[in-house]
CSV table of C-alpha atoms in Angstrom, one decimal:
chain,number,residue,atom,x,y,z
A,1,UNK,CA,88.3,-45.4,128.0
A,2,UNK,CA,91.4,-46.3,126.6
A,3,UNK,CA,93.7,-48.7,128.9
A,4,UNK,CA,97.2,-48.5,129.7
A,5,UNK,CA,99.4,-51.2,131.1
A,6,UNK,CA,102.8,-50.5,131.7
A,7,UNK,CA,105.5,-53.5,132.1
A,8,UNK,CA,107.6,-52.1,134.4
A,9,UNK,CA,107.9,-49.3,137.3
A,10,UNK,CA,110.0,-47.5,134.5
A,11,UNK,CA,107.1,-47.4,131.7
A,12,UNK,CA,104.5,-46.6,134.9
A,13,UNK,CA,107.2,-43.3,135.4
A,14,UNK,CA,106.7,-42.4,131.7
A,15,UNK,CA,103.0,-42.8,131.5
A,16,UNK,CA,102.9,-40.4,134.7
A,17,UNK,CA,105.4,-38.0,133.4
A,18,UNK,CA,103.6,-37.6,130.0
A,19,UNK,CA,100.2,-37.0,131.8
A,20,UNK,CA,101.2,-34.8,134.4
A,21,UNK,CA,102.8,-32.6,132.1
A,22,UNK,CA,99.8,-32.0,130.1
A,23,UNK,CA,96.9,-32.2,133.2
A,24,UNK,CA,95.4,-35.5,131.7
A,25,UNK,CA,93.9,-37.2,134.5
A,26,UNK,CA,94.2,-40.4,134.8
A,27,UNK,CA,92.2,-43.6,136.6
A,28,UNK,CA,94.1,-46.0,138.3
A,29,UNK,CA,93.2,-49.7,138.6
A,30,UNK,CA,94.3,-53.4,139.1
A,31,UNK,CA,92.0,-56.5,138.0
A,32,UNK,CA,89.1,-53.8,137.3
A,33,UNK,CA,87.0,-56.5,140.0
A,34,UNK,CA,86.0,-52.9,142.2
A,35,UNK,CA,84.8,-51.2,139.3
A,36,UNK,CA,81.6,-48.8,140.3
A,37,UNK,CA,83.1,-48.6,143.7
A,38,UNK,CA,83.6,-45.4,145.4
A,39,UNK,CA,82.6,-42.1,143.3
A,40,UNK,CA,82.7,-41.9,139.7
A,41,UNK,CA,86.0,-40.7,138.0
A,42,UNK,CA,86.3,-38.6,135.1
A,43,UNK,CA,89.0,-39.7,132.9
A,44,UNK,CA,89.5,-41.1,129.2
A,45,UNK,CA,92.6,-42.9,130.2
A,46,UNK,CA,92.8,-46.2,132.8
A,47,UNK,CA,96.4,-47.0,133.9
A,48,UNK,CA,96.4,-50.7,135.3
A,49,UNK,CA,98.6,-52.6,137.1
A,50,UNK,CA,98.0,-56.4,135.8
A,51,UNK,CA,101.3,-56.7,133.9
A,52,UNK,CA,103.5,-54.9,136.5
A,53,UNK,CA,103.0,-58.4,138.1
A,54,UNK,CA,105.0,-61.8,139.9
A,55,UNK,CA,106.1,-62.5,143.5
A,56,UNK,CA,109.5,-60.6,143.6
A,57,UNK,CA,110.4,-62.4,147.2
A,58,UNK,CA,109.2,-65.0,149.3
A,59,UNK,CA,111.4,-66.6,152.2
A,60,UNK,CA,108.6,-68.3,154.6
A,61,UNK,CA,111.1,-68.6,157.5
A,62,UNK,CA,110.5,-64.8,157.3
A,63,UNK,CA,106.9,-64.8,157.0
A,64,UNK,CA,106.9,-62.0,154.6
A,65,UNK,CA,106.2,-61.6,150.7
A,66,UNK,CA,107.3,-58.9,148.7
A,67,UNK,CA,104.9,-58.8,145.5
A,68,UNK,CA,104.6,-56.6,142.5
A,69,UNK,CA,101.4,-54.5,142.6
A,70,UNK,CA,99.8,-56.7,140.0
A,71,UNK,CA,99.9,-59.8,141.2
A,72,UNK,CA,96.7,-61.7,141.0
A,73,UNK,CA,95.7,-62.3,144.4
A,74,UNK,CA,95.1,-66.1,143.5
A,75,UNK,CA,98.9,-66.5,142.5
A,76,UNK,CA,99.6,-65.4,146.1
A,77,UNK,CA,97.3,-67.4,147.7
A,78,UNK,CA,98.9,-70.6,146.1
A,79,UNK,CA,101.7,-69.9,147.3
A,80,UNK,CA,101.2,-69.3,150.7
A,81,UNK,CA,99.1,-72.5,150.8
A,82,UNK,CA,101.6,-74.4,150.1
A,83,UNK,CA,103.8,-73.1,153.0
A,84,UNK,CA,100.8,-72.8,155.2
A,85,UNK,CA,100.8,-69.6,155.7
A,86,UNK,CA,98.0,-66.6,154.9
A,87,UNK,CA,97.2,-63.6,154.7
A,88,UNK,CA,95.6,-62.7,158.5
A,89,UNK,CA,93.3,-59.8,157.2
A,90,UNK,CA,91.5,-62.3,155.0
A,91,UNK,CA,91.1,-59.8,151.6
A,92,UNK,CA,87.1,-59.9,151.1
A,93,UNK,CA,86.2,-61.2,146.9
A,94,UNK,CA,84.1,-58.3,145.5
A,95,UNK,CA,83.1,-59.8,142.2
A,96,UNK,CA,80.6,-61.6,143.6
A,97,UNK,CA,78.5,-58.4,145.4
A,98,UNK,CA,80.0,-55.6,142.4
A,99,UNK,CA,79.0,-58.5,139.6
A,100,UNK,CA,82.4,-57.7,138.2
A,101,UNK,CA,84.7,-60.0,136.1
A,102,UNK,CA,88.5,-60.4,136.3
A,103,UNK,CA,91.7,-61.2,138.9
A,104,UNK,CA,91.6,-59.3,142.2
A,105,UNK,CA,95.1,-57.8,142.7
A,106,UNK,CA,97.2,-57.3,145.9
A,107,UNK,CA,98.1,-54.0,144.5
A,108,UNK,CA,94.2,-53.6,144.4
A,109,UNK,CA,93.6,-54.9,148.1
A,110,UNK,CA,96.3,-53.1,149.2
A,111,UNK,CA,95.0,-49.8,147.9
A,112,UNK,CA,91.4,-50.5,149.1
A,113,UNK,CA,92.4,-51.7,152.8
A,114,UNK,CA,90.3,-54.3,152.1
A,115,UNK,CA,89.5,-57.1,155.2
A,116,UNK,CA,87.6,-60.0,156.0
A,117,UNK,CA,86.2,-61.7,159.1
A,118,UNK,CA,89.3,-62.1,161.2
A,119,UNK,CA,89.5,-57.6,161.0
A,120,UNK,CA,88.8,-57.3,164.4
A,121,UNK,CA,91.2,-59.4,165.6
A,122,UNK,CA,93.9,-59.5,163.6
A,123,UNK,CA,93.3,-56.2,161.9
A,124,UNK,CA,92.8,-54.6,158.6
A,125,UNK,CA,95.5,-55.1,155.1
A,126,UNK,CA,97.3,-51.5,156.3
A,127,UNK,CA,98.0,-53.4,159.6
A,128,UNK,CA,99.8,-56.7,157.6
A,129,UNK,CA,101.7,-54.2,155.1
A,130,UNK,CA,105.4,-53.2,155.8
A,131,UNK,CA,106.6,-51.3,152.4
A,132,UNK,CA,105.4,-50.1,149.4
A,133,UNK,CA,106.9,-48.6,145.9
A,134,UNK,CA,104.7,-46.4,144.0
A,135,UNK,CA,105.0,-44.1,141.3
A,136,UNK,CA,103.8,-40.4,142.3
A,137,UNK,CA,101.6,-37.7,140.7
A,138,UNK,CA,105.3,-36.0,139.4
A,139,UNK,CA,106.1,-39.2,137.7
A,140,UNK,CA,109.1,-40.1,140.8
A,141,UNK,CA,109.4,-43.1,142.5
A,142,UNK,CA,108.8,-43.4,146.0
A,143,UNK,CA,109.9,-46.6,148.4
A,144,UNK,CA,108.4,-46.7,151.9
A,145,UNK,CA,109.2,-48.9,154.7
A,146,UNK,CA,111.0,-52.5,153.9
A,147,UNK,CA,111.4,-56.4,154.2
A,148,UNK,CA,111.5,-56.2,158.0
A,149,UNK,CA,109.1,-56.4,160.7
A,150,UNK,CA,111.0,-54.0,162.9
A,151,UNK,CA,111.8,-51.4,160.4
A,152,UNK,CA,109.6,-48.4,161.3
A,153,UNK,CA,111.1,-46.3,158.6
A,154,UNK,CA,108.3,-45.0,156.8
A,155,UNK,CA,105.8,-46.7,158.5
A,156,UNK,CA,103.3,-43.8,158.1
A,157,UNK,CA,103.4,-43.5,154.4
A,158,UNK,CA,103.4,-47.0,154.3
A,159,UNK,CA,100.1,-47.3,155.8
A,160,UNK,CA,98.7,-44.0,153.9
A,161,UNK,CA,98.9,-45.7,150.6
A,162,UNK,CA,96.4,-48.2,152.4
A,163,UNK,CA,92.9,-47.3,151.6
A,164,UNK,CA,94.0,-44.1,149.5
A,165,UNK,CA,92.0,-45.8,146.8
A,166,UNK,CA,94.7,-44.9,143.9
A,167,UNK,CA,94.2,-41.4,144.7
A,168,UNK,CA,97.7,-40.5,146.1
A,169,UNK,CA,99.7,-42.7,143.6
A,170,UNK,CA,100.3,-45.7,141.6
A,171,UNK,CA,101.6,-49.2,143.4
A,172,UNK,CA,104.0,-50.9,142.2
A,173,UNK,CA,105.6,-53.3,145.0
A,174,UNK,CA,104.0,-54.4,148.1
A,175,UNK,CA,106.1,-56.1,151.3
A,176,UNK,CA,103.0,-58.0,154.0
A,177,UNK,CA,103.8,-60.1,156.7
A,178,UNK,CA,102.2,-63.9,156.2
A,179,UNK,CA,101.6,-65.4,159.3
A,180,UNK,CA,100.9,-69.1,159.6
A,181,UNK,CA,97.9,-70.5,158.8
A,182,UNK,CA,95.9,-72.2,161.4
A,183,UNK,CA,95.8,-75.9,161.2
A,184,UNK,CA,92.1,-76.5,161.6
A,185,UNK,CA,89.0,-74.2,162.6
A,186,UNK,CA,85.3,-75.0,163.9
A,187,UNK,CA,82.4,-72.7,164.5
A,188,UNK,CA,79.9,-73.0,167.3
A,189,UNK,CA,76.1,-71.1,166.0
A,190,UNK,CA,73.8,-70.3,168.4
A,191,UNK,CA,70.1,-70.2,166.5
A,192,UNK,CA,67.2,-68.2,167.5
A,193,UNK,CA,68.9,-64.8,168.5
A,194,UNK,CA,67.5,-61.8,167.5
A,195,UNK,CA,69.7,-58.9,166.9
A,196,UNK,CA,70.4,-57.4,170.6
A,197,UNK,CA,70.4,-60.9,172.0
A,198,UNK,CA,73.4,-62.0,169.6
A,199,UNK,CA,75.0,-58.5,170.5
A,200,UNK,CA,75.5,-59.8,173.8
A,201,UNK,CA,76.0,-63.1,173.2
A,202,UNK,CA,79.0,-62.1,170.4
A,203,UNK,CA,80.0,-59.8,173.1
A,204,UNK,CA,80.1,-62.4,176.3
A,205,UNK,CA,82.2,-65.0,173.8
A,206,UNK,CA,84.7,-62.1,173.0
A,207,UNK,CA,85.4,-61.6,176.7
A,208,UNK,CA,86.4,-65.8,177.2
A,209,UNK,CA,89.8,-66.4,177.2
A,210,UNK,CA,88.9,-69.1,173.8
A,211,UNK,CA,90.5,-66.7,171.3
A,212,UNK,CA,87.3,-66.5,168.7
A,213,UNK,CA,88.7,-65.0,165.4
A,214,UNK,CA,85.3,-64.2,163.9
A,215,UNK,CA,82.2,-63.1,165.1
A,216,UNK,CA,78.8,-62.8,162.9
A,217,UNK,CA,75.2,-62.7,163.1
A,218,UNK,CA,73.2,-63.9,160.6
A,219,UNK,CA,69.3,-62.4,160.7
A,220,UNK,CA,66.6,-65.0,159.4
A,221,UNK,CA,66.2,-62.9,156.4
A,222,UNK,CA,70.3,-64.5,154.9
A,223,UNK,CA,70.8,-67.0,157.3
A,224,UNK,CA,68.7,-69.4,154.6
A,225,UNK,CA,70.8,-68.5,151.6
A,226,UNK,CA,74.2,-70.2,153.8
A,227,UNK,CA,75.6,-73.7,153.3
A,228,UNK,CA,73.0,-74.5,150.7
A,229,UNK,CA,70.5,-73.9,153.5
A,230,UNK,CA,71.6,-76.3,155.8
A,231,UNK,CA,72.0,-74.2,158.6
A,232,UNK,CA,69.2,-74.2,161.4
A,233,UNK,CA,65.7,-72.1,160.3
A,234,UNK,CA,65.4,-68.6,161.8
A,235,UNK,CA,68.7,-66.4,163.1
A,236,UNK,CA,72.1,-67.7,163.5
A,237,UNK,CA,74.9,-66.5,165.3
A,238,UNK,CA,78.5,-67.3,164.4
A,239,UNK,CA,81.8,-67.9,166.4
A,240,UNK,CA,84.8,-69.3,164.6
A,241,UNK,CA,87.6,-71.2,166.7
A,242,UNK,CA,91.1,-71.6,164.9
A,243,UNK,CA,94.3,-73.0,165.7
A,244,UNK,CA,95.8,-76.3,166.7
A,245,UNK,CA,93.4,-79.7,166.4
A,246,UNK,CA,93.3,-80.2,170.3
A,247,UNK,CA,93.3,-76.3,171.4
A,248,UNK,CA,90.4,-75.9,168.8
A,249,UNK,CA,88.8,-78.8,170.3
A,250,UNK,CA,88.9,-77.7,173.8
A,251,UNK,CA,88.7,-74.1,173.3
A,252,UNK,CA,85.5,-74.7,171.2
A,253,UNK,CA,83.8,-77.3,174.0
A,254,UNK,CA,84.1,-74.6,176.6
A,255,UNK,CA,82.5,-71.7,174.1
A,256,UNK,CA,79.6,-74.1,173.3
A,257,UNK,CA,79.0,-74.6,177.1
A,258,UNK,CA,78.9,-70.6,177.4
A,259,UNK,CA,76.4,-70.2,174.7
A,260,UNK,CA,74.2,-72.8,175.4
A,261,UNK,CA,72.9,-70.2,177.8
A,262,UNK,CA,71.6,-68.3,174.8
A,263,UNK,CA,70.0,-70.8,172.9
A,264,UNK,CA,70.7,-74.2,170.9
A,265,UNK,CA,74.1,-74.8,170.0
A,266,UNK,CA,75.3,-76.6,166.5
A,267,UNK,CA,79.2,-77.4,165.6
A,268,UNK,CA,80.4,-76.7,162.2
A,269,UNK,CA,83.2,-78.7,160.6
A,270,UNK,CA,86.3,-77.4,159.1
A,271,UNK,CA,84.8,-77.5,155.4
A,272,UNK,CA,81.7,-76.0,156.4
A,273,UNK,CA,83.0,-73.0,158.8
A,274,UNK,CA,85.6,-72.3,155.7
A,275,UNK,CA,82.6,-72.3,153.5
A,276,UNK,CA,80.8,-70.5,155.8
A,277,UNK,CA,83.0,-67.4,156.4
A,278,UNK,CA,84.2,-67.2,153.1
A,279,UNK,CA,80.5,-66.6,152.2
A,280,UNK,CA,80.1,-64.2,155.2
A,281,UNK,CA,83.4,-62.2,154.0
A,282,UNK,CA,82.0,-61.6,150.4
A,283,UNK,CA,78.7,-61.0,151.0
A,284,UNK,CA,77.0,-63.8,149.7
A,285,UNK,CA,72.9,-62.9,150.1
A,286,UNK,CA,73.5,-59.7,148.5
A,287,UNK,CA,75.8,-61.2,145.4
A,288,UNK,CA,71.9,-60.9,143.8
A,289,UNK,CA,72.7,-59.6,140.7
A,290,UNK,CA,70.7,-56.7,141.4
A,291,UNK,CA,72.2,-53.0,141.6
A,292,UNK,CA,70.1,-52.2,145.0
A,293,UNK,CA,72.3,-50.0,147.0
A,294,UNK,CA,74.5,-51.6,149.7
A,295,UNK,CA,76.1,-49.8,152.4
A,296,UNK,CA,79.0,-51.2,154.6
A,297,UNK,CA,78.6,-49.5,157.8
A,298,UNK,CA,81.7,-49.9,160.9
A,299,UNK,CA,80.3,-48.9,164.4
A,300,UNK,CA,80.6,-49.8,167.6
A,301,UNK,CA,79.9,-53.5,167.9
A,302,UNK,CA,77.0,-52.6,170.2
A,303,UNK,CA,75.4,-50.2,167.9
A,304,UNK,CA,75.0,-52.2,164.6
A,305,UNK,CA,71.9,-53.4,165.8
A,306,UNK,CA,70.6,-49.8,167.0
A,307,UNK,CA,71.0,-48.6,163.8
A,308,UNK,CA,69.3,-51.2,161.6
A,309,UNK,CA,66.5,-51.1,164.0
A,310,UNK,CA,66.1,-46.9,163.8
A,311,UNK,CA,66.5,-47.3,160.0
A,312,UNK,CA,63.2,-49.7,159.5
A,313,UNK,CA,60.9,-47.2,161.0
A,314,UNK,CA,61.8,-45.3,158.2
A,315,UNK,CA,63.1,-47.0,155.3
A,316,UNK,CA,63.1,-50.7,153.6
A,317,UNK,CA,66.5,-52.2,154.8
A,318,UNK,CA,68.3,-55.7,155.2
A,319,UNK,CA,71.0,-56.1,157.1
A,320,UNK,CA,73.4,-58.9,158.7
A,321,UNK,CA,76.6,-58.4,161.1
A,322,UNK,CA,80.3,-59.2,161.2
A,323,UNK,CA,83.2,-58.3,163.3
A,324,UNK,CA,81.1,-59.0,166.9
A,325,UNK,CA,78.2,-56.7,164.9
A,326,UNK,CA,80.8,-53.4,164.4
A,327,UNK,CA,80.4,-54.2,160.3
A,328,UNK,CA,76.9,-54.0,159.1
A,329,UNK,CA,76.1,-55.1,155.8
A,330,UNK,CA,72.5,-53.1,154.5
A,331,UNK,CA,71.1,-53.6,151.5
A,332,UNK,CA,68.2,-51.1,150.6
A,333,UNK,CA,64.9,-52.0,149.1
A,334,UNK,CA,65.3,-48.7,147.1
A,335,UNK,CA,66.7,-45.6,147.6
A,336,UNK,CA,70.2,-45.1,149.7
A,337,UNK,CA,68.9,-43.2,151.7
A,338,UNK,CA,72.2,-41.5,152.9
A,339,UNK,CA,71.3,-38.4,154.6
A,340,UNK,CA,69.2,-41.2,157.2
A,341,UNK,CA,71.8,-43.3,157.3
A,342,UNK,CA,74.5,-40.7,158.6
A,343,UNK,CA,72.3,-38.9,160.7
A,344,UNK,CA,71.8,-42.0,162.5
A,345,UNK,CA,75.2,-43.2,162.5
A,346,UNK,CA,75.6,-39.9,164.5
A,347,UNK,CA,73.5,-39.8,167.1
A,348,UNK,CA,74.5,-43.2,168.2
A,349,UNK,CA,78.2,-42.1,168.7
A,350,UNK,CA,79.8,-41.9,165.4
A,351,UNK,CA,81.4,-44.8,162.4
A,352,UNK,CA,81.5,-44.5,158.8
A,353,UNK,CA,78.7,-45.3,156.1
A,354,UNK,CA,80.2,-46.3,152.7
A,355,UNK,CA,78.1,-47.0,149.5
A,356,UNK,CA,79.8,-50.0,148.0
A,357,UNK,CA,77.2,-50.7,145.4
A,358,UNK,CA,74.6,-48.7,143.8
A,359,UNK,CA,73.2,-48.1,140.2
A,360,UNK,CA,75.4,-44.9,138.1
A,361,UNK,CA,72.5,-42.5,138.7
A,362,UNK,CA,72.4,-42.8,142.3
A,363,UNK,CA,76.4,-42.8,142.5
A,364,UNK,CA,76.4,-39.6,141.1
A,365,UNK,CA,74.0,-38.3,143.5
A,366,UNK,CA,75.4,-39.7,146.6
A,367,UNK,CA,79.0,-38.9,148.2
A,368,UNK,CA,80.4,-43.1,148.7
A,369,UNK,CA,82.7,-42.3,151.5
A,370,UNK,CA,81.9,-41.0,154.7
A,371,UNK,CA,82.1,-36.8,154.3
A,372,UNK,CA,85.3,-35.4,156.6
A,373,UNK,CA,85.3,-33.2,159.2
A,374,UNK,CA,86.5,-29.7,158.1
A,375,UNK,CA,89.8,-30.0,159.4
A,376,UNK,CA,90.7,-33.3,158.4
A,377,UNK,CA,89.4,-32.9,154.7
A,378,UNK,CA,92.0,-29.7,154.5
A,379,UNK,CA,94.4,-32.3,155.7
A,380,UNK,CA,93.6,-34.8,153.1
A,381,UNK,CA,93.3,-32.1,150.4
A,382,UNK,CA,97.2,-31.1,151.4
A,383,UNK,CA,98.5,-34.8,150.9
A,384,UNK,CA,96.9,-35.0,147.7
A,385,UNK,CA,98.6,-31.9,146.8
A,386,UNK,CA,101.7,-33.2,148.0
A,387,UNK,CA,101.6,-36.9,146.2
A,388,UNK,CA,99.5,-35.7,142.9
A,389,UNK,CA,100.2,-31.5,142.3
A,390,UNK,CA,98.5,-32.1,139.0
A,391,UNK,CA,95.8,-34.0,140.5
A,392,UNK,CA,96.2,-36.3,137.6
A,393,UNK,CA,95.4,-39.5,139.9
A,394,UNK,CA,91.8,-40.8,140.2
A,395,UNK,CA,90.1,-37.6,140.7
A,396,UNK,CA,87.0,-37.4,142.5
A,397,UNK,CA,86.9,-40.9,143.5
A,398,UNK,CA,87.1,-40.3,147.1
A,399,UNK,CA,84.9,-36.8,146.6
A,400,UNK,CA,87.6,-34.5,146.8
């Protein structure tokens, strides 16, 4: 596959133009740190975003950041750190689950929708982002929404480009609101839950007026391979606290007194709930170096559990819980097993099943997203048309 890395929005247009007019599709990418995710595209030529890169405007008093689509996501990290501010949907670090190489990019998040713990409270990247530039399938370019919070004007595009996967077109310029960062954090586990009991207990600590920001349970089976396996032996379920030293304090005393009636309560520091989450958010027991499928699975919070347990009657599955136990993380023992896997998803109510890792063979097999309803996959098909005539842009990666 031959790479091409434009400079500039202007050489982006060019590259577009020239491939568009002669039906040469083309596979869009940032840092390359996704690659194998979603379905497998069939091109000969990779146009990448890295040098279409740098912070283009930063005013913290705003609390937004305008950033070319190639910024490495570090860069913008650093500088939000040092005017403690973040970004709220806390972008998840694929390398270490896709054992890929290279610099995540916010154009790469952005196009992704990818998010963190904190999702279910603060919501996903499409929720932060305020405008986008991007280069569509006829080689124009097209600015969305803007620099300020209130500006609604093309607020829908805006959030279409989020979690279109580079199907739709290429980013240049992304505009997110940066919020401040909270000044400390602490997380209160509760050991010895199994998976319905930390369903409800995740569910009572939502409903206290404590403001938890991330909510996880962690099976015996991963629990070990957190904080060098410190943590307590068997299951462990997580509640972060974040925000001022004293409010954390108090708001995390009163939690802990909650969930004592669950089971034995522990306190986590600031290093070690940062550790801890961080490790939670990129999917550390399954960073195995294997290629052992791995589903990431959003349901209703009180139907994670349901589905893991329906699934080991029938298959070899391991599983752990984030977002109050609406994400699942499943890694299979072997086959994907996605016909099971969506059937079941179905019956208790509905969600979406995505194949995030799996070996080439079985990615060719197996449709990675979630198949659309009938209508809404003649709706898709239309905005595709719309963005990309040519269909020039990443084709097949979302199983169009």
């Amino acid at each position: 596959m031959i790479d091409l890395f434009p400079t500039s929005e202007d050489d982006a247009v060019e590259i577009v133009r020239s491939h568009a007019a002669s039906g040469k599709p083309l596979a869009i990418c940032g840092g390359n740190t996704r690659s194998g995710f979603g379905n497998a595209v069939t091109a000969s030529d990779r146009l990448r975003s890295t040098n279409v890169a740098g912070i283009v405007s930063y005013n913290p008093g705003e609390m937004v950041l305008t950033a070319r689509a190639g910024t490495p996501l570090a860069e913008i990290e650093a500088a939000l750190a040092e005017n403690g501010q973040m970004m709220a949907f806390e972008p998840m670090d694929h390398r270490p689950l896709m054992g890929t190489t290279g610099e995540p990019t916010i154009g790469g998040v952005i196009a992704a929708n990818v998010s963190g713990p904190r999702r279910f409270v603060a919501g996903a990247a499409r929720d932060s982002l305020l405008g986008v530039r991007f280069v569509n399938g006829r080689g124009e370019i097209v600015k969305a929404g803007g620099r300020v919070m209130k500006n609604v004007t093309g607020l829908d595009l805006v959030k279409l480009m989020a979690g279109s996967h580079g199907t739709l077109g290429f980013l240049t310029e992304v505009t997110f609101r940066v919020p401040p960062r909270p000044k400390t954090e602490e997380t209160i586990l509760i050991s010895g839950l199994n998976d319905a009991e930390a369903a409800l207990a995740m569910s009572a600590a939502m409903a206290l007026p404590v403001e938890v920001s991330a909510a996880a349970h962690l099976p015996m089976t991963v629990s070990w391979k957190f904080l060098d396996s410190t943590l307590p032996p068997g299951e462990a379920t997580c509640l972060r606290i974040e925000g001022l030293p004293k409010s954390v304090e108090a708001r995390a005393a009163k939690l802990a007194a909650v969930m004592s009636a669950y089971g034995p309560v522990i306190h986590l520091n600031r290093a070690d709930s940062a550790r801890l989450w961080r490790d939670i958010r990129d999917v550390l027991p399954y960073a195995d170096g294997t290629p052992r499928p791995v589903w990431r699975v959003s349901v209703a919070p009180g139907a994670g559990h349901q589905l893991v347990a329906a699934l080991r009657l029938e298959a070899g599955v391991d599983a752990f819980y984030d977002w109050q136990g609406g994400l699942v993380w499943m890694r299979m023992e072997a086959d994907p097993e996605a016909d099971l896997v969506r059937r079941f998803i179905k019956a208790l109510g509905g969600g979406h099943a995505t194949l995030i890792r799996a070996p080439a063979k079985t990615r060719a097999a197996v449709p990675a997203f979630e198949p659309q309803a009938e209508a809404v996959a003649i709706l898709s098909a239309r905005l595709r048309e719309k963005f990309d005539p040519m269909g020039i842009f990443n084709p097949g990666k979302m199983g169009a």
